[in-house]
mmCIF file of N, CA, C and O in Angstrom:
data_model
loop_
_atom_site.group_PDB
_atom_site.id
_atom_site.type_symbol
_atom_site.label_atom_id
_atom_site.label_comp_id
_atom_site.label_asym_id
_atom_site.label_seq_id
_atom_site.Cartn_x
_atom_site.Cartn_y
_atom_site.Cartn_z
ATOM 1 N N ALA M 1034 58.368 67.478 -23.446
ATOM 2 C CA ALA M 1034 58.568 66.372 -22.540
ATOM 3 C C ALA M 1034 58.544 66.861 -21.080
ATOM 4 O O ALA M 1034 57.954 66.226 -20.221
ATOM 5 N N TRP M 1035 59.209 67.987 -20.786
ATOM 6 C CA TRP M 1035 59.258 68.478 -19.417
ATOM 7 C C TRP M 1035 57.887 68.895 -18.930
ATOM 8 O O TRP M 1035 57.538 68.697 -17.780
ATOM 9 N N LEU M 1036 57.047 69.465 -19.847
ATOM 10 C CA LEU M 1036 55.714 69.892 -19.459
ATOM 11 C C LEU M 1036 54.851 68.702 -19.035
ATOM 12 O O LEU M 1036 54.129 68.765 -18.054
ATOM 13 N N ASN M 1037 54.966 67.620 -19.794
ATOM 14 C CA ASN M 1037 54.206 66.422 -19.444
ATOM 15 C C ASN M 1037 54.635 65.880 -18.069
ATOM 16 O O ASN M 1037 53.773 65.538 -17.250
ATOM 17 N N LYS M 1038 55.941 65.840 -17.823
ATOM 18 C CA LYS M 1038 56.434 65.365 -16.518
ATOM 19 C C LYS M 1038 55.935 66.297 -15.395
ATOM 20 O O LYS M 1038 55.549 65.831 -14.327
ATOM 21 N N TYR M 1039 55.982 67.573 -15.655
ATOM 22 C CA TYR M 1039 55.496 68.546 -14.665
ATOM 23 C C TYR M 1039 54.023 68.327 -14.352
ATOM 24 O O TYR M 1039 53.631 68.291 -13.189
ATOM 25 N N LEU M 1040 53.210 68.178 -15.396
ATOM 26 C CA LEU M 1040 51.775 67.988 -15.174
ATOM 27 C C LEU M 1040 51.461 66.682 -14.453
ATOM 28 O O LEU M 1040 50.600 66.638 -13.598
ATOM 29 N N VAL M 1041 52.185 65.629 -14.778
ATOM 30 C CA VAL M 1041 52.007 64.347 -14.094
ATOM 31 C C VAL M 1041 52.350 64.487 -12.616
ATOM 32 O O VAL M 1041 51.595 64.045 -11.721
ATOM 33 N N ALA M 1042 53.467 65.136 -12.316
ATOM 34 C CA ALA M 1042 53.894 65.332 -10.933
ATOM 35 C C ALA M 1042 52.895 66.234 -10.189
ATOM 36 O O ALA M 1042 52.543 65.958 -9.029
ATOM 37 N N LYS M 1043 52.443 67.285 -10.836
ATOM 38 C CA LYS M 1043 51.489 68.222 -10.229
ATOM 39 C C LYS M 1043 50.199 67.506 -9.890
ATOM 40 O O LYS M 1043 49.675 67.652 -8.779
ATOM 41 N N ARG M 1044 49.691 66.702 -10.810
ATOM 42 C CA ARG M 1044 48.437 65.963 -10.549
ATOM 43 C C ARG M 1044 48.618 64.929 -9.466
ATOM 44 O O ARG M 1044 47.697 64.666 -8.683
ATOM 45 N N ALA M 1045 49.797 64.343 -9.362
ATOM 46 C CA ALA M 1045 50.052 63.368 -8.302
ATOM 47 C C ALA M 1045 50.012 64.055 -6.921
ATOM 48 O O ALA M 1045 49.436 63.497 -5.974
ATOM 49 N N VAL M 1046 50.614 65.214 -6.829
ATOM 50 C CA VAL M 1046 50.567 65.971 -5.573
ATOM 51 C C VAL M 1046 49.140 66.388 -5.248
ATOM 52 O O VAL M 1046 48.685 66.256 -4.116
ATOM 53 N N GLU M 1047 48.400 66.856 -6.242
ATOM 54 C CA GLU M 1047 47.015 67.232 -6.026
ATOM 55 C C GLU M 1047 46.184 66.040 -5.537
ATOM 56 O O GLU M 1047 45.334 66.181 -4.671
ATOM 57 N N GLN M 1048 46.457 64.865 -6.081
ATOM 58 C CA GLN M 1048 45.734 63.664 -5.644
ATOM 59 C C GLN M 1048 46.049 63.340 -4.190
ATOM 60 O O GLN M 1048 45.163 62.976 -3.411
ATOM 61 N N ARG M 1049 47.309 63.475 -3.806
ATOM 62 C CA ARG M 1049 47.695 63.221 -2.410
ATOM 63 C C ARG M 1049 46.976 64.200 -1.482
ATOM 64 O O ARG M 1049 46.540 63.818 -0.405
ATOM 65 N N LEU M 1050 46.910 65.463 -1.903
ATOM 66 C CA LEU M 1050 46.214 66.454 -1.100
ATOM 67 C C LEU M 1050 44.729 66.124 -1.010
ATOM 68 O O LEU M 1050 44.111 66.256 0.060
ATOM 69 N N LYS M 1051 44.144 65.697 -2.123
ATOM 70 C CA LYS M 1051 42.716 65.323 -2.126
ATOM 71 C C LYS M 1051 42.486 64.164 -1.199
ATOM 72 O O LYS M 1051 41.515 64.125 -0.426
ATOM 73 N N ASP M 1052 43.381 63.178 -1.235
ATOM 74 C CA ASP M 1052 43.260 62.025 -0.344
ATOM 75 C C ASP M 1052 43.310 62.456 1.111
ATOM 76 O O ASP M 1052 42.575 61.917 1.944
ATOM 77 N N SER M 1053 44.156 63.459 1.420
ATOM 78 C CA SER M 1053 44.208 63.928 2.799
ATOM 79 C C SER M 1053 42.946 64.682 3.171
ATOM 80 O O SER M 1053 42.539 64.704 4.328
ATOM 81 N N ASN M 1054 42.295 65.328 2.195
ATOM 82 C CA ASN M 1054 41.011 65.978 2.454
ATOM 83 C C ASN M 1054 39.980 64.946 2.892
ATOM 84 O O ASN M 1054 39.143 65.207 3.751
ATOM 85 N N ASP M 1055 40.030 63.793 2.241
ATOM 86 C CA ASP M 1055 39.053 62.738 2.507
ATOM 87 C C ASP M 1055 39.233 62.126 3.892
ATOM 88 O O ASP M 1055 38.299 61.580 4.453
ATOM 89 N N LYS M 1056 40.441 62.204 4.443
ATOM 90 C CA LYS M 1056 40.722 61.730 5.799
ATOM 91 C C LYS M 1056 40.574 62.913 6.735
ATOM 92 O O LYS M 1056 41.497 63.672 6.935
ATOM 93 N N LYS M 1057 39.397 63.065 7.262
ATOM 94 C CA LYS M 1057 39.075 64.238 8.075
ATOM 95 C C LYS M 1057 40.122 64.481 9.169
ATOM 96 O O LYS M 1057 40.616 63.562 9.770
ATOM 97 N N GLY M 1058 40.460 65.742 9.354
ATOM 98 C CA GLY M 1058 41.373 66.121 10.412
ATOM 99 C C GLY M 1058 42.850 66.112 10.032
ATOM 100 O O GLY M 1058 43.670 66.510 10.823
ATOM 101 N N VAL M 1059 43.168 65.673 8.827
ATOM 102 C CA VAL M 1059 44.586 65.643 8.446
ATOM 103 C C VAL M 1059 44.972 67.006 7.863
ATOM 104 O O VAL M 1059 45.669 67.770 8.502
ATOM 105 N N ILE M 1060 44.528 67.292 6.675
ATOM 106 C CA ILE M 1060 44.794 68.589 6.023
ATOM 107 C C ILE M 1060 43.583 68.927 5.175
ATOM 108 O O ILE M 1060 43.042 68.061 4.490
ATOM 109 N N ARG M 1061 43.178 70.177 5.220
ATOM 110 C CA ARG M 1061 42.128 70.654 4.297
ATOM 111 C C ARG M 1061 42.844 71.480 3.250
ATOM 112 O O ARG M 1061 43.396 72.527 3.520
ATOM 113 N N SER M 1062 42.897 70.955 2.054
ATOM 114 C CA SER M 1062 43.641 71.653 1.002
ATOM 115 C C SER M 1062 42.683 72.242 -0.038
ATOM 116 O O SER M 1062 41.641 71.682 -0.317
ATOM 117 N N ALA M 1063 43.088 73.384 -0.540
ATOM 118 C CA ALA M 1063 42.381 74.003 -1.667
ATOM 119 C C ALA M 1063 43.449 74.241 -2.729
ATOM 120 O O ALA M 1063 44.488 74.816 -2.463
ATOM 121 N N ILE M 1064 43.174 73.771 -3.928
ATOM 122 C CA ILE M 1064 44.135 73.865 -5.040
ATOM 123 C C ILE M 1064 43.581 74.853 -6.047
ATOM 124 O O ILE M 1064 42.506 74.653 -6.603
ATOM 125 N N TYR M 1065 44.307 75.948 -6.252
ATOM 126 C CA TYR M 1065 43.856 77.003 -7.156
ATOM 127 C C TYR M 1065 44.515 76.798 -8.500
ATOM 128 O O TYR M 1065 45.737 76.700 -8.587
ATOM 129 N N ARG M 1066 43.692 76.731 -9.546
ATOM 130 C CA ARG M 1066 44.177 76.512 -10.917
ATOM 131 C C ARG M 1066 43.783 77.648 -11.828
ATOM 132 O O ARG M 1066 42.934 77.490 -12.703
ATOM 133 N N PRO M 1067 44.430 78.798 -11.669
ATOM 134 C CA PRO M 1067 44.121 79.884 -12.607
ATOM 135 C C PRO M 1067 44.811 79.601 -13.943
ATOM 136 O O PRO M 1067 45.821 78.902 -13.990
ATOM 137 N N SER M 1068 44.268 80.145 -14.969
ATOM 138 C CA SER M 1068 44.902 80.068 -16.270
ATOM 139 C C SER M 1068 45.910 81.202 -16.322
ATOM 140 O O SER M 1068 46.919 81.190 -15.616
ATOM 141 N N LEU M 1069 45.639 82.224 -17.064
ATOM 142 C CA LEU M 1069 46.499 83.394 -17.153
ATOM 143 C C LEU M 1069 46.084 84.379 -16.067
ATOM 144 O O LEU M 1069 44.932 84.778 -15.974
ATOM 145 N N ILE M 1070 47.038 84.753 -15.210
ATOM 146 C CA ILE M 1070 46.766 85.724 -14.145
ATOM 147 C C ILE M 1070 47.245 87.096 -14.625
ATOM 148 O O ILE M 1070 48.329 87.234 -15.148
ATOM 149 N N TRP M 1071 46.391 88.101 -14.416
ATOM 150 C CA TRP M 1071 46.749 89.422 -14.938
ATOM 151 C C TRP M 1071 46.246 90.540 -14.015
ATOM 152 O O TRP M 1071 45.434 90.319 -13.141
ATOM 153 N N ASP M 1072 46.777 91.742 -14.277
ATOM 154 C CA ASP M 1072 46.232 92.964 -13.709
ATOM 155 C C ASP M 1072 46.453 94.077 -14.730
ATOM 156 O O ASP M 1072 47.112 93.873 -15.764
ATOM 157 N N TRP M 1073 45.882 95.222 -14.469
ATOM 158 C CA TRP M 1073 45.900 96.301 -15.455
ATOM 159 C C TRP M 1073 47.290 96.880 -15.715
ATOM 160 O O TRP M 1073 47.485 97.632 -16.667
ATOM 161 N N THR M 1074 48.277 96.511 -14.891
ATOM 162 C CA THR M 1074 49.634 97.027 -15.132
ATOM 163 C C THR M 1074 50.472 96.109 -15.988
ATOM 164 O O THR M 1074 51.584 96.449 -16.347
ATOM 165 N N LYS M 1075 49.960 94.930 -16.303
ATOM 166 C CA LYS M 1075 50.686 93.948 -17.123
ATOM 167 C C LYS M 1075 50.371 94.176 -18.606
ATOM 168 O O LYS M 1075 49.668 93.412 -19.231
ATOM 169 N N PHE M 1076 50.953 95.221 -19.151
ATOM 170 C CA PHE M 1076 50.658 95.618 -20.511
ATOM 171 C C PHE M 1076 51.016 94.539 -21.546
ATOM 172 O O PHE M 1076 50.401 94.445 -22.592
ATOM 173 N N ASP M 1077 51.991 93.690 -21.206
ATOM 174 C CA ASP M 1077 52.394 92.650 -22.169
ATOM 175 C C ASP M 1077 51.352 91.572 -22.338
ATOM 176 O O ASP M 1077 51.286 90.936 -23.400
ATOM 177 N N VAL M 1078 50.486 91.342 -21.342
ATOM 178 C CA VAL M 1078 49.468 90.298 -21.473
ATOM 179 C C VAL M 1078 48.082 90.828 -21.807
ATOM 180 O O VAL M 1078 47.213 90.053 -22.205
ATOM 181 N N LEU M 1079 47.871 92.110 -21.652
ATOM 182 C CA LEU M 1079 46.533 92.672 -21.892
ATOM 183 C C LEU M 1079 45.976 92.300 -23.278
ATOM 184 O O LEU M 1079 44.782 91.954 -23.372
ATOM 185 N N PRO M 1080 46.783 92.319 -24.337
ATOM 186 C CA PRO M 1080 46.209 91.982 -25.651
ATOM 187 C C PRO M 1080 45.719 90.539 -25.794
ATOM 188 O O PRO M 1080 44.812 90.269 -26.597
ATOM 189 N N VAL M 1081 46.280 89.603 -25.026
ATOM 190 C CA VAL M 1081 45.870 88.192 -25.174
ATOM 191 C C VAL M 1081 44.705 87.799 -24.282
ATOM 192 O O VAL M 1081 44.135 86.717 -24.439
ATOM 193 N N ILE M 1082 44.336 88.650 -23.350
ATOM 194 C CA ILE M 1082 43.242 88.319 -22.433
ATOM 195 C C ILE M 1082 41.941 88.004 -23.178
ATOM 196 O O ILE M 1082 41.321 86.987 -22.914
ATOM 197 N N PRO M 1083 41.519 88.860 -24.114
ATOM 198 C CA PRO M 1083 40.289 88.517 -24.835
ATOM 199 C C PRO M 1083 40.388 87.202 -25.614
ATOM 200 O O PRO M 1083 39.408 86.459 -25.749
ATOM 201 N N VAL M 1084 41.586 86.883 -26.094
ATOM 202 C CA VAL M 1084 41.776 85.629 -26.851
ATOM 203 C C VAL M 1084 41.556 84.445 -25.916
ATOM 204 O O VAL M 1084 40.830 83.500 -26.245
ATOM 205 N N PHE M 1085 42.183 84.468 -24.742
ATOM 206 C CA PHE M 1085 41.989 83.391 -23.767
ATOM 207 C C PHE M 1085 40.517 83.278 -23.360
ATOM 208 O O PHE M 1085 39.943 82.177 -23.324
ATOM 209 N N ASN M 1086 39.887 84.420 -23.057
ATOM 210 C CA ASN M 1086 38.513 84.388 -22.595
ATOM 211 C C ASN M 1086 37.546 83.889 -23.682
ATOM 212 O O ASN M 1086 36.625 83.133 -23.376
ATOM 213 N N LEU M 1087 37.790 84.270 -24.912
ATOM 214 C CA LEU M 1087 36.959 83.782 -26.011
ATOM 215 C C LEU M 1087 37.172 82.288 -26.208
ATOM 216 O O LEU M 1087 36.211 81.525 -26.382
ATOM 217 N N ALA M 1088 38.414 81.855 -26.198
ATOM 218 C CA ALA M 1088 38.719 80.431 -26.376
ATOM 219 C C ALA M 1088 38.063 79.596 -25.258
ATOM 220 O O ALA M 1088 37.510 78.529 -25.518
ATOM 221 N N SER M 1089 38.080 80.114 -24.056
ATOM 222 C CA SER M 1089 37.433 79.435 -22.938
ATOM 223 C C SER M 1089 35.910 79.394 -23.152
ATOM 224 O O SER M 1089 35.277 78.352 -22.941
ATOM 225 N N ALA M 1090 35.361 80.514 -23.563
ATOM 226 C CA ALA M 1090 33.898 80.592 -23.749
ATOM 227 C C ALA M 1090 33.378 79.659 -24.829
ATOM 228 O O ALA M 1090 32.288 79.108 -24.701
ATOM 229 N N ILE M 1091 34.175 79.417 -25.865
ATOM 230 C CA ILE M 1091 33.702 78.512 -26.921
ATOM 231 C C ILE M 1091 34.116 77.080 -26.672
ATOM 232 O O ILE M 1091 33.793 76.194 -27.459
ATOM 233 N N GLY M 1092 34.822 76.847 -25.555
ATOM 234 C CA GLY M 1092 35.089 75.476 -25.139
ATOM 235 C C GLY M 1092 36.348 74.833 -25.677
ATOM 236 O O GLY M 1092 36.437 73.613 -25.759
ATOM 237 N N ILE M 1093 37.343 75.632 -26.038
ATOM 238 C CA ILE M 1093 38.604 75.054 -26.492
ATOM 239 C C ILE M 1093 39.257 74.364 -25.298
ATOM 240 O O ILE M 1093 39.410 74.950 -24.226
ATOM 241 N N PRO M 1094 39.631 73.084 -25.475
ATOM 242 C CA PRO M 1094 40.196 72.334 -24.350
ATOM 243 C C PRO M 1094 41.472 72.942 -23.793
ATOM 244 O O PRO M 1094 42.271 73.518 -24.537
ATOM 245 N N PHE M 1095 41.638 72.836 -22.489
ATOM 246 C CA PHE M 1095 42.851 73.264 -21.760
ATOM 247 C C PHE M 1095 43.036 74.789 -21.749
ATOM 248 O O PHE M 1095 44.124 75.264 -21.436
ATOM 249 N N VAL M 1096 42.006 75.541 -22.111
ATOM 250 C CA VAL M 1096 42.087 77.003 -22.040
ATOM 251 C C VAL M 1096 40.970 77.480 -21.119
ATOM 252 O O VAL M 1096 39.797 77.253 -21.384
ATOM 253 N N ASP M 1097 41.367 78.121 -20.031
ATOM 254 C CA ASP M 1097 40.395 78.649 -19.083
ATOM 255 C C ASP M 1097 40.365 80.161 -19.156
ATOM 256 O O ASP M 1097 41.330 80.791 -19.584
ATOM 257 N N LYS M 1098 39.263 80.720 -18.696
ATOM 258 C CA LYS M 1098 39.129 82.159 -18.626
ATOM 259 C C LYS M 1098 40.244 82.730 -17.755
ATOM 260 O O LYS M 1098 40.670 82.101 -16.790
ATOM 261 N N THR M 1099 40.702 83.912 -18.080
ATOM 262 C CA THR M 1099 41.762 84.553 -17.315
ATOM 263 C C THR M 1099 41.249 84.974 -15.951
ATOM 264 O O THR M 1099 40.051 85.138 -15.738
ATOM 265 N N VAL M 1100 42.186 85.154 -15.015
ATOM 266 C CA VAL M 1100 41.838 85.512 -13.646
ATOM 267 C C VAL M 1100 42.669 86.733 -13.233
ATOM 268 O O VAL M 1100 43.899 86.722 -13.390
ATOM 269 N N ARG M 1101 41.992 87.744 -12.730
ATOM 270 C CA ARG M 1101 42.741 88.911 -12.211
ATOM 271 C C ARG M 1101 43.444 88.530 -10.928
ATOM 272 O O ARG M 1101 42.944 87.736 -10.139
ATOM 273 N N VAL M 1102 44.601 89.117 -10.696
ATOM 274 C CA VAL M 1102 45.392 88.781 -9.518
ATOM 275 C C VAL M 1102 44.619 89.075 -8.240
ATOM 276 O O VAL M 1102 44.711 88.311 -7.260
ATOM 277 N N GLU M 1103 43.797 90.093 -8.238
ATOM 278 C CA GLU M 1103 42.989 90.424 -7.055
ATOM 279 C C GLU M 1103 41.956 89.333 -6.776
ATOM 280 O O GLU M 1103 41.694 89.021 -5.607
ATOM 281 N N THR M 1104 41.387 88.781 -7.833
ATOM 282 C CA THR M 1104 40.425 87.688 -7.675
ATOM 283 C C THR M 1104 41.073 86.468 -7.078
ATOM 284 O O THR M 1104 40.546 85.827 -6.159
ATOM 285 N N LEU M 1105 42.267 86.125 -7.585
ATOM 286 C CA LEU M 1105 42.996 84.970 -7.053
ATOM 287 C C LEU M 1105 43.350 85.211 -5.588
ATOM 288 O O LEU M 1105 43.158 84.319 -4.755
ATOM 289 N N ALA M 1106 43.859 86.380 -5.258
ATOM 290 C CA ALA M 1106 44.249 86.684 -3.870
ATOM 291 C C ALA M 1106 43.040 86.599 -2.944
ATOM 292 O O ALA M 1106 43.123 86.008 -1.855
ATOM 293 N N ASP M 1107 41.920 87.190 -3.356
ATOM 294 C CA ASP M 1107 40.701 87.131 -2.523
ATOM 295 C C ASP M 1107 40.210 85.705 -2.371
ATOM 296 O O ASP M 1107 39.743 85.321 -1.280
ATOM 297 N N ALA M 1108 40.308 84.904 -3.414
ATOM 298 C CA ALA M 1108 39.865 83.509 -3.336
ATOM 299 C C ALA M 1108 40.746 82.718 -2.379
ATOM 300 O O ALA M 1108 40.253 81.874 -1.612
ATOM 301 N N ILE M 1109 42.021 82.993 -2.382
ATOM 302 C CA ILE M 1109 42.940 82.295 -1.456
ATOM 303 C C ILE M 1109 42.628 82.677 -0.014
ATOM 304 O O ILE M 1109 42.547 81.818 0.859
ATOM 305 N N VAL M 1110 42.388 83.975 0.241
ATOM 306 C CA VAL M 1110 42.020 84.403 1.599
ATOM 307 C C VAL M 1110 40.703 83.753 2.019
ATOM 308 O O VAL M 1110 40.578 83.239 3.126
ATOM 309 N N ALA M 1111 39.742 83.722 1.114
ATOM 310 C CA ALA M 1111 38.455 83.079 1.417
ATOM 311 C C ALA M 1111 38.646 81.591 1.699
ATOM 312 O O ALA M 1111 37.981 81.021 2.572
ATOM 313 N N GLY M 1112 39.577 80.973 0.992
ATOM 314 C CA GLY M 1112 39.867 79.550 1.221
ATOM 315 C C GLY M 1112 40.495 79.295 2.572
ATOM 316 O O GLY M 1112 40.241 78.262 3.201
ATOM 317 N N ILE M 1113 41.297 80.226 3.035
ATOM 318 C CA ILE M 1113 41.899 80.106 4.370
ATOM 319 C C ILE M 1113 40.826 80.283 5.435
ATOM 320 O O ILE M 1113 40.783 79.543 6.420
ATOM 321 N N GLU M 1114 39.972 81.258 5.221
ATOM 322 C CA GLU M 1114 38.928 81.568 6.208
ATOM 323 C C GLU M 1114 37.763 80.600 6.193
ATOM 324 O O GLU M 1114 37.132 80.386 7.224
ATOM 325 N N GLY M 1115 37.453 80.044 5.044
ATOM 326 C CA GLY M 1115 36.242 79.231 4.908
ATOM 327 C C GLY M 1115 36.516 77.725 5.004
ATOM 328 O O GLY M 1115 37.162 77.169 4.131
ATOM 329 N N ASP M 1116 36.018 77.114 6.064
ATOM 330 C CA ASP M 1116 36.203 75.677 6.242
ATOM 331 C C ASP M 1116 35.524 74.826 5.179
ATOM 332 O O ASP M 1116 35.798 73.634 5.033
ATOM 333 N N ASP M 1117 34.621 75.428 4.430
ATOM 334 C CA ASP M 1117 33.861 74.686 3.433
ATOM 335 C C ASP M 1117 34.578 74.647 2.077
ATOM 336 O O ASP M 1117 34.093 73.988 1.147
ATOM 337 N N ILE M 1118 35.718 75.291 1.956
ATOM 338 C CA ILE M 1118 36.421 75.333 0.683
ATOM 339 C C ILE M 1118 37.572 74.336 0.689
ATOM 340 O O ILE M 1118 38.463 74.406 1.529
ATOM 341 N N SER M 1119 37.520 73.404 -0.251
ATOM 342 C CA SER M 1119 38.608 72.440 -0.405
ATOM 343 C C SER M 1119 38.558 71.895 -1.830
ATOM 344 O O SER M 1119 37.595 72.105 -2.563
ATOM 345 N N GLY M 1120 39.630 71.226 -2.207
ATOM 346 C CA GLY M 1120 39.701 70.656 -3.547
ATOM 347 C C GLY M 1120 40.103 71.681 -4.586
ATOM 348 O O GLY M 1120 40.599 72.767 -4.290
ATOM 349 N N VAL M 1121 39.910 71.315 -5.845
ATOM 350 C CA VAL M 1121 40.344 72.142 -6.966
ATOM 351 C C VAL M 1121 39.394 73.303 -7.158
ATOM 352 O O VAL M 1121 38.176 73.139 -7.202
ATOM 353 N N GLN M 1122 39.963 74.494 -7.290
ATOM 354 C CA GLN M 1122 39.200 75.720 -7.549
ATOM 355 C C GLN M 1122 39.645 76.268 -8.896
ATOM 356 O O GLN M 1122 40.778 76.684 -9.049
ATOM 357 N N ARG M 1123 38.750 76.205 -9.852
ATOM 358 C CA ARG M 1123 39.051 76.764 -11.163
ATOM 359 C C ARG M 1123 38.486 78.168 -11.246
ATOM 360 O O ARG M 1123 37.971 78.698 -10.254
ATOM 361 N N PHE M 1124 38.534 78.807 -12.405
ATOM 362 C CA PHE M 1124 38.195 80.218 -12.492
ATOM 363 C C PHE M 1124 36.800 80.538 -11.993
ATOM 364 O O PHE M 1124 36.590 81.539 -11.312
ATOM 365 N N GLY M 1125 35.827 79.689 -12.267
ATOM 366 C CA GLY M 1125 34.469 79.942 -11.793
ATOM 367 C C GLY M 1125 34.346 79.936 -10.301
ATOM 368 O O GLY M 1125 33.719 80.811 -9.690
ATOM 369 N N GLU M 1126 34.950 78.927 -9.679
ATOM 370 C CA GLU M 1126 34.947 78.846 -8.221
ATOM 371 C C GLU M 1126 35.725 80.027 -7.609
ATOM 372 O O GLU M 1126 35.288 80.601 -6.613
ATOM 373 N N MET M 1127 36.854 80.361 -8.207
ATOM 374 C CA MET M 1127 37.633 81.482 -7.690
ATOM 375 C C MET M 1127 36.817 82.782 -7.741
ATOM 376 O O MET M 1127 36.846 83.564 -6.783
ATOM 377 N N GLU M 1128 36.110 82.989 -8.834
ATOM 378 C CA GLU M 1128 35.296 84.193 -8.947
ATOM 379 C C GLU M 1128 34.201 84.211 -7.867
ATOM 380 O O GLU M 1128 33.943 85.247 -7.264
ATOM 381 N N ASP M 1129 33.576 83.067 -7.649
ATOM 382 C CA ASP M 1129 32.495 82.985 -6.636
ATOM 383 C C ASP M 1129 33.017 83.202 -5.219
ATOM 384 O O ASP M 1129 32.483 84.020 -4.474
ATOM 385 N N ILE M 1130 34.038 82.462 -4.833
ATOM 386 C CA ILE M 1130 34.480 82.539 -3.431
ATOM 387 C C ILE M 1130 35.232 83.829 -3.138
ATOM 388 O O ILE M 1130 35.294 84.257 -1.995
ATOM 389 N N SER M 1131 35.793 84.473 -4.163
ATOM 390 C CA SER M 1131 36.509 85.726 -3.928
ATOM 391 C C SER M 1131 35.551 86.807 -3.423
ATOM 392 O O SER M 1131 35.977 87.735 -2.706
ATOM 393 N N LYS M 1132 34.285 86.696 -3.738
ATOM 394 C CA LYS M 1132 33.295 87.689 -3.321
ATOM 395 C C LYS M 1132 33.069 87.668 -1.811
ATOM 396 O O LYS M 1132 32.562 88.635 -1.254
ATOM 397 N N ARG M 1133 33.475 86.620 -1.149
ATOM 398 C CA ARG M 1133 33.289 86.537 0.304
ATOM 399 C C ARG M 1133 34.131 87.543 1.074
ATOM 400 O O ARG M 1133 33.795 87.908 2.171
ATOM 401 N N VAL M 1134 35.243 87.959 0.477
ATOM 402 C CA VAL M 1134 36.134 88.867 1.214
ATOM 403 C C VAL M 1134 36.118 90.299 0.656
ATOM 404 O O VAL M 1134 36.877 91.138 1.119
ATOM 405 N N ARG M 1135 35.286 90.551 -0.298
ATOM 406 C CA ARG M 1135 35.230 91.907 -0.865
ATOM 407 C C ARG M 1135 34.247 92.764 -0.123
ATOM 408 O O ARG M 1135 33.305 92.375 0.432
#
């Protein structure tokens, strides 16, 4: 029950941010939606990374490819620097825009 309330509230906030994007000059928001965030020092999650990535690749709903913490950080920096980045950024977009700062 709490997860559903959380997701409803989260999507409501995202919608408000999107609406402000549409009103030029108010706020340009970029919403990052990584699935499982990891790095090579997180030994507890390393075994499940291939499971998430495979589930994402075969199209299991609500499961996205994992994102390395460096990729997420670079994507956020690129989002701050790049006026063309706004709206929801999922793993594919994060991987693409993170290359701008590498």
